[in-house]
Coordinates of C-alpha atoms in Angstrom, one line a residue:
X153 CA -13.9 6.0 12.2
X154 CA -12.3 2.9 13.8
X155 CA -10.9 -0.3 12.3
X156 CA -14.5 -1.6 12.6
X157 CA -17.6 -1.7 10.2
X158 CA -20.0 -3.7 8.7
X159 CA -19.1 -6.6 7.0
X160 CA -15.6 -6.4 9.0
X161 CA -15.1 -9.0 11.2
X162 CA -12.2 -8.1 14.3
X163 CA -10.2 -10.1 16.7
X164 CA -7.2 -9.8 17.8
X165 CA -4.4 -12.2 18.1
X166 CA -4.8 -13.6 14.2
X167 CA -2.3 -15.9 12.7
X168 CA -2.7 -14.3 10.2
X169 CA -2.6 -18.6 8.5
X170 CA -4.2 -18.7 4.6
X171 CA -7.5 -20.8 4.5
X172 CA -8.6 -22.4 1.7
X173 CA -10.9 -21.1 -1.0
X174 CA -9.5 -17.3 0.1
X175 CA -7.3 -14.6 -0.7
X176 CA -5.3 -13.7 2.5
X177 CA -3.7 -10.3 2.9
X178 CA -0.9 -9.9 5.5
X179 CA 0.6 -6.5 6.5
X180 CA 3.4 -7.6 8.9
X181 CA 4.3 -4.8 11.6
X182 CA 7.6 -3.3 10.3
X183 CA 7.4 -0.4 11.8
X184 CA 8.6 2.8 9.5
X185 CA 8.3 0.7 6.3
X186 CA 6.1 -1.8 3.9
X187 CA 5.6 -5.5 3.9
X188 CA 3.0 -7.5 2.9
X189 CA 2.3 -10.9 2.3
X190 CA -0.1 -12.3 0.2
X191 CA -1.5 -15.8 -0.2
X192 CA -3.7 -17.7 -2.4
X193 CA -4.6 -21.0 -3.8
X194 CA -1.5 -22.2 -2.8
X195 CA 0.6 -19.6 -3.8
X196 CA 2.5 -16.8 -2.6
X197 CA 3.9 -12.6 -3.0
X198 CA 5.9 -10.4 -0.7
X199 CA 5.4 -7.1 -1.5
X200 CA 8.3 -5.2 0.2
X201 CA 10.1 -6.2 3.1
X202 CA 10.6 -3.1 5.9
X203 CA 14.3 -2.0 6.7
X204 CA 17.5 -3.7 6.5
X205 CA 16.8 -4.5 10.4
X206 CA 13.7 -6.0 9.5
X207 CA 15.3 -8.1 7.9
X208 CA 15.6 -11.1 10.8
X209 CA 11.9 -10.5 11.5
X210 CA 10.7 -11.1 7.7
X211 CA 12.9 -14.4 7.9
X212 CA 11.6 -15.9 10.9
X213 CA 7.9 -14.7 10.1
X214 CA 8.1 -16.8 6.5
X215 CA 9.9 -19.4 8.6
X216 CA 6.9 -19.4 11.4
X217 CA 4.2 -19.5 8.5
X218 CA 6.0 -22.6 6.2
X219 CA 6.8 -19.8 3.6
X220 CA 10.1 -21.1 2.0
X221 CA 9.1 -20.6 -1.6
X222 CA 7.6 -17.0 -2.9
X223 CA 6.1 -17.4 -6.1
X224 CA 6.7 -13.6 -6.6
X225 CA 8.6 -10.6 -4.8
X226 CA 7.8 -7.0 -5.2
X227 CA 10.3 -4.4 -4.4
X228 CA 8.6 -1.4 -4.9
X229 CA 11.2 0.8 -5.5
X230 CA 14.5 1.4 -4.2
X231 CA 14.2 2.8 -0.7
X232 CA 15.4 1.2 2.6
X233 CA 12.4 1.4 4.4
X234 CA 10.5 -1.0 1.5
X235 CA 13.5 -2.8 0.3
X236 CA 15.9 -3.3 3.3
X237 CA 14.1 -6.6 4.6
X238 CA 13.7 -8.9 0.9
X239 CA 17.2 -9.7 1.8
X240 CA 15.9 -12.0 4.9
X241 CA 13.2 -13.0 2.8
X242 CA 15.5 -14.2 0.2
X243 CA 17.7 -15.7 2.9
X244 CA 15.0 -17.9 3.9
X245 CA 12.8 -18.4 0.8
X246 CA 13.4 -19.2 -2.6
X247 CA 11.5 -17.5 -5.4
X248 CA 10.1 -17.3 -9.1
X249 CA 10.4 -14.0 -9.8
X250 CA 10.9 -11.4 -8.2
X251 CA 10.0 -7.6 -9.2
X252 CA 11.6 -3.9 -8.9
X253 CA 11.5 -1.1 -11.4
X254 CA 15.1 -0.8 -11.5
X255 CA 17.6 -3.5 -12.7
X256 CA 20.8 -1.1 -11.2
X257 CA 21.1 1.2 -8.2
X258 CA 23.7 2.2 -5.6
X259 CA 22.9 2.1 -1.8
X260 CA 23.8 -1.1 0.1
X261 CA 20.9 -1.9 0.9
X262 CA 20.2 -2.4 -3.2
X263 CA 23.1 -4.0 -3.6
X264 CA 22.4 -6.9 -1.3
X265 CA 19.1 -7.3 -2.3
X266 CA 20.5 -8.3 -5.8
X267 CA 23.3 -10.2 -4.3
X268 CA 20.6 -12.5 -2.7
X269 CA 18.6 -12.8 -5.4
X270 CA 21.9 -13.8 -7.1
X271 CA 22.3 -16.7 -5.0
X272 CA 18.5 -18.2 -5.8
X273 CA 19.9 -17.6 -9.2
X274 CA 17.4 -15.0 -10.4
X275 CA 17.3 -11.6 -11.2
X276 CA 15.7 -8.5 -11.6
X277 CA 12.2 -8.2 -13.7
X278 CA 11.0 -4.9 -14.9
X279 CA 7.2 -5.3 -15.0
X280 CA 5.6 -2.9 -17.8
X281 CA 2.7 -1.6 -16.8
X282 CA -0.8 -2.9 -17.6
X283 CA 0.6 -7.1 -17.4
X284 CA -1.1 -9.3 -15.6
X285 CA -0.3 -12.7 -13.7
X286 CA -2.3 -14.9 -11.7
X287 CA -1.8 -16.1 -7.7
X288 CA -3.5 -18.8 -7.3
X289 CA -7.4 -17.8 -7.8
X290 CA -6.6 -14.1 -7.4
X291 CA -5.5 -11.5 -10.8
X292 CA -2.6 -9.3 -10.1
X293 CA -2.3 -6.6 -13.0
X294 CA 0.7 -4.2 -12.6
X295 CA -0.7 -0.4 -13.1
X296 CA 2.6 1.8 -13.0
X297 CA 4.3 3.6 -13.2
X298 CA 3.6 4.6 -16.7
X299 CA 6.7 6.3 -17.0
X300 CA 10.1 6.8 -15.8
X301 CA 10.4 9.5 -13.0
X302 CA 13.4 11.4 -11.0
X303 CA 11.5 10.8 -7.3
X304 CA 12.1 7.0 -6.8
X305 CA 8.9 7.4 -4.8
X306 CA 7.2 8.0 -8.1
X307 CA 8.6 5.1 -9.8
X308 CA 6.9 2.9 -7.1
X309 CA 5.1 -0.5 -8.4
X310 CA 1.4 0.3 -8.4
X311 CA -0.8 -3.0 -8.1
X312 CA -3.9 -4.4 -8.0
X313 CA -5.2 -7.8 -6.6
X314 CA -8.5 -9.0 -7.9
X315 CA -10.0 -12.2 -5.9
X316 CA -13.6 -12.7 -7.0
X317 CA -15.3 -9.2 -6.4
X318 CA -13.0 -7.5 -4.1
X319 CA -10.0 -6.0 -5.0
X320 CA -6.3 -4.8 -2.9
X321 CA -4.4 -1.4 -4.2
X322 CA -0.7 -1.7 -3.3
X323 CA 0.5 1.7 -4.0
X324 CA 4.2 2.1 -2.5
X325 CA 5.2 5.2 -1.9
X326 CA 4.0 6.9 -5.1
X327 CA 3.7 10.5 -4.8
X328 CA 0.4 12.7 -6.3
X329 CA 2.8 13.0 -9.6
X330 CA 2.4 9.4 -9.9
X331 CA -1.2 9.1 -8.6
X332 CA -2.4 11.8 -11.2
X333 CA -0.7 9.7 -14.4
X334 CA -2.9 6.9 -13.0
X335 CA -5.6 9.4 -13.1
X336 CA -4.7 10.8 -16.5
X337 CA -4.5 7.5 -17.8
X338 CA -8.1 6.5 -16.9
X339 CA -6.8 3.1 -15.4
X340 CA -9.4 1.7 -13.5
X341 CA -7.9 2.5 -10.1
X342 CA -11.9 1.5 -8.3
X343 CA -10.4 -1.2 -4.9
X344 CA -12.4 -2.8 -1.9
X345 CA -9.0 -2.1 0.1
X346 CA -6.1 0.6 -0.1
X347 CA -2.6 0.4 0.8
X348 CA -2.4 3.6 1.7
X349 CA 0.4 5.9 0.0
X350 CA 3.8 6.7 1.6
X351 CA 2.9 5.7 4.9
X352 CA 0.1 8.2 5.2
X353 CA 2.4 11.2 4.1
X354 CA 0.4 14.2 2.6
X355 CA 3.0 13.8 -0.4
X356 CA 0.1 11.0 -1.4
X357 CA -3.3 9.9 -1.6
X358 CA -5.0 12.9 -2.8
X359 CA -8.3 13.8 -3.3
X360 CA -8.9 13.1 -7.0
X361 CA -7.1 9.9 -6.2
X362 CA -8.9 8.5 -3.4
X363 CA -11.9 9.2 -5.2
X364 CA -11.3 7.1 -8.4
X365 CA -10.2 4.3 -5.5
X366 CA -13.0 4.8 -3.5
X367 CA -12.1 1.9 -1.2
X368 CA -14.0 0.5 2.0
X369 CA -10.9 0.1 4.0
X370 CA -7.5 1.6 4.1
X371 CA -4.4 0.0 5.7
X372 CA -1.2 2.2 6.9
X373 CA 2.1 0.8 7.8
X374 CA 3.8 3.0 9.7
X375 CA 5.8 3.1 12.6
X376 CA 5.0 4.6 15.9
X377 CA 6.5 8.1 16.9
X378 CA 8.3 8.3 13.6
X379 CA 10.1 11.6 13.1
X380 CA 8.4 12.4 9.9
X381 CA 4.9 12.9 11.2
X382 CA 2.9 9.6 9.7
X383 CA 0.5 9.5 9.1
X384 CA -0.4 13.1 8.1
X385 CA -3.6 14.6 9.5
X386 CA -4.1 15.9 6.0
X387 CA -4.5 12.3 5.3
X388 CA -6.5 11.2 8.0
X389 CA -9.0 13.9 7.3
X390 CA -9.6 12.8 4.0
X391 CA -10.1 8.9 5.1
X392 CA -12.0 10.6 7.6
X393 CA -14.5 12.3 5.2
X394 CA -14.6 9.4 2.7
X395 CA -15.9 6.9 5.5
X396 CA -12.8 4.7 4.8
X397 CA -12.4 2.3 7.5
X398 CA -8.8 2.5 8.2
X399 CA -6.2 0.2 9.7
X400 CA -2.8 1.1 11.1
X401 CA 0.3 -1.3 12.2
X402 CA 1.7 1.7 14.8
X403 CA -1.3 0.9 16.9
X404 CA -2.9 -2.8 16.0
X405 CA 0.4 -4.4 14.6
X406 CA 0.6 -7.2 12.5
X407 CA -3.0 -6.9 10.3
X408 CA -4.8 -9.3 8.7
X409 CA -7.9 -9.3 5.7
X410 CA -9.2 -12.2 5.0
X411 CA -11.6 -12.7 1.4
X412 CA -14.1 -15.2 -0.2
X413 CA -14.4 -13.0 -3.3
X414 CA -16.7 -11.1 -1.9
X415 CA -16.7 -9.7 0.8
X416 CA -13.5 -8.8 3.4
X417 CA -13.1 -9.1 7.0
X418 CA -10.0 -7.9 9.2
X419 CA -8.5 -8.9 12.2
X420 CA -5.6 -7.2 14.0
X421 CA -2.3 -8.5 16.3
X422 CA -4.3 -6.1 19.3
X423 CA -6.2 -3.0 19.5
X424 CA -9.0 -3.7 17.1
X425 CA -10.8 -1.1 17.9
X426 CA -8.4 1.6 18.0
X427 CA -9.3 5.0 17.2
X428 CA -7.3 4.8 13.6
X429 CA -8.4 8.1 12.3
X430 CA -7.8 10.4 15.2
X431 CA -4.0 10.5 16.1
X432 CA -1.7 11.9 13.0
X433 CA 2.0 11.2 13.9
X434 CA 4.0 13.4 15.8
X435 CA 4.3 17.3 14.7
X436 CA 1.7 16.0 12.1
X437 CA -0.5 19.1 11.2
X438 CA -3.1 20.6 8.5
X439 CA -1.0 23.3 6.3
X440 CA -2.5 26.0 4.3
X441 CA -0.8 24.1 1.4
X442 CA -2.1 21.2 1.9
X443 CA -5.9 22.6 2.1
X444 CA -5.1 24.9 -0.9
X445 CA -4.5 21.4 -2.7
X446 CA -7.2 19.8 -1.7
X447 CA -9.4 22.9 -2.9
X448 CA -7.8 22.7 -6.3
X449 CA -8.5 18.9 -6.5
X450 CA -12.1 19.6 -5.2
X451 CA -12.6 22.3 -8.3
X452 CA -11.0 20.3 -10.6
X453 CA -12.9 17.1 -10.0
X454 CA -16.1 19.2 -10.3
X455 CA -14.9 20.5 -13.9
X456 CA -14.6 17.0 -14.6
X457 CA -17.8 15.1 -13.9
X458 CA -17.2 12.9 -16.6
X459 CA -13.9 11.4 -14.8
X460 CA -15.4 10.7 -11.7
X461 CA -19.3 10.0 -12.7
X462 CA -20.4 6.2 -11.4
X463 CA -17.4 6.4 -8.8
X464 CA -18.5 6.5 -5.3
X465 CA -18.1 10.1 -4.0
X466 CA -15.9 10.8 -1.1
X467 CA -16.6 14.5 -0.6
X468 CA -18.9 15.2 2.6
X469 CA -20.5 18.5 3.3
X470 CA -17.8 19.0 6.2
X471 CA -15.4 18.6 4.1
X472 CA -16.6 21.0 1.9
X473 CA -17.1 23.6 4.2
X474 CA -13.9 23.2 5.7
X475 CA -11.9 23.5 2.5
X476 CA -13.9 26.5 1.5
X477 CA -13.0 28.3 4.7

């Protein structure tokens, strides 16, 4: 399935520009990385900000949009490729708060994010999971991570953006460690639109996961002909079989969803109808791991019924047949 569907409206060449009365959801075109901005009522969050070379591309982009105060920033977590680019962001814009789940770390590229934040005279907040705070008409409740884990990746900021009757999953780059103490949890994890997991790596967004999600659209930022194969074909089968109309910045760029509480329509820098679901990255294949996995999570969600009953299924009889094989 392409980045089309019903209810989606596509053009390309957006600006990407908030209008009033709507939540507006910007995934800028970072290449191998995450940022997104997100606007509402007058107010504003950057979650993530790309690579330390991003970092002039963020600035001007916030500069280009009138963006010079940030009501909130969310570093994920600690790697470059999320984290690198806050430090234009901060060299342009002010902020009120601005969130990581780490107050200390030791890479440069931490270190100068807290230097700049430093010079707006702010620091660090730890968000606890299950707080909320609002942004402009829209909810924003922080989901994890529930606990402290070794993989950064795991320790990623979970949130959810609620405008009206849709609703955005930012996910970072938590791991299926992560995604299962969501699970185990029983958070309500049920979103119109997913950010999809670690750039589309088979390390995330597993079955039992994207279940509970059960989104209509999914977004990947990812960068084209990475070296680390994203997104994963493991991946893209499952959007594939769930009927998740799926975005991706390697081939449409800068991507834009626009919502009036209830319902959500896209546009895209070019490409808008791209072929989303049918190129994995480079060296990307299908292993016997990951299909064992996705048989366990198949036999577990079916020894579960009670988990997943009401939640939109995502299992289709191709799938099954090809994880029974």
């Amino acid at each position: 399935q392409t980045g089309g569907g019903a209810g989606t409206a596509l053009a390309a060449g957006s600006t990407g520009a908030a209008q009033a009365g709507t939540l507006t959801v910007t995934w800028l075109d970072v290449g191998q990385g995450d940022a997104a901005v997100i606007q509402c009522g007058g107010q504003s969050m950057l979650i993530d900000g790309g690579k330390p070379e991003k970092s002039s591309y963020i600035y001007a982009w916030l500069q280009q949009h009138g963006l010079s105060y940030l009501d909130v920033i969310v570093a994920t977590h600690v790697d470059a490729d999320h984290i690198g680019g806050l430090s234009g962001a901060l060299n342009y814009a002010s902020v009120g708060t601005a969130y990581c789940p780490v107050t200390t770390g030791t890479t440069e590229t931490f270190q100068s994010f807290v230097k700049y934040l430093a010079q707006r005279g702010k620091q660090i907040t730890v968000p606890t999971a299950g707080e909320t705070f609002a942004l402009g008409g829209a909810q924003v409740q922080i989901l994890g991570p529930l606990r402290r884990a070794e993989d950064s990746n795991d320790n990623s900021i979970v949130l959810k953006v609620s405008f009206g009757a849709t609703s955005f999953l930012f996910t970072g780059d938590a791991e299926r460690a992560e995604e299962q103490d969501l699970l185990n949890a029983g958070v309500n994890l049920q979103s119109t639109v997913l950010k999809v997991g670690h750039h589309g790596s088979d390390t995330s967004t597993s079955y039992p996961f994207l279940r509970a999600v059960a989104p209509q659209y999914a977004v990947i930022s990812v960068g084209t002909g990475n070296s680390y194969g994203h997104p994963t074909e493991a991946v893209l089968s499952r959007l594939r079989d769930a009927g998740v109309t799926t975005f991706r910045t390697d081939m449409q760029g800068e991507i834009t969803a626009v919502s009036d509480g209830q319902t959500v329509n896209f546009s895209t820098a070019k490409n808008a109808a791209a072929e989303t679901l049918a190129s994995a990255g480079k060296g990307s294949a299908v292993t016997a791991a990951s299909i064992l996995r996705d048989y366990d999570a198949v036999v577990l969600a079916t020894r579960l019924p009670e988990r997943t009953s009401g939640i939109r299924g995502c299992m289709s009889p191709s799938w099954n047949a090809f994880s029974m094989m």
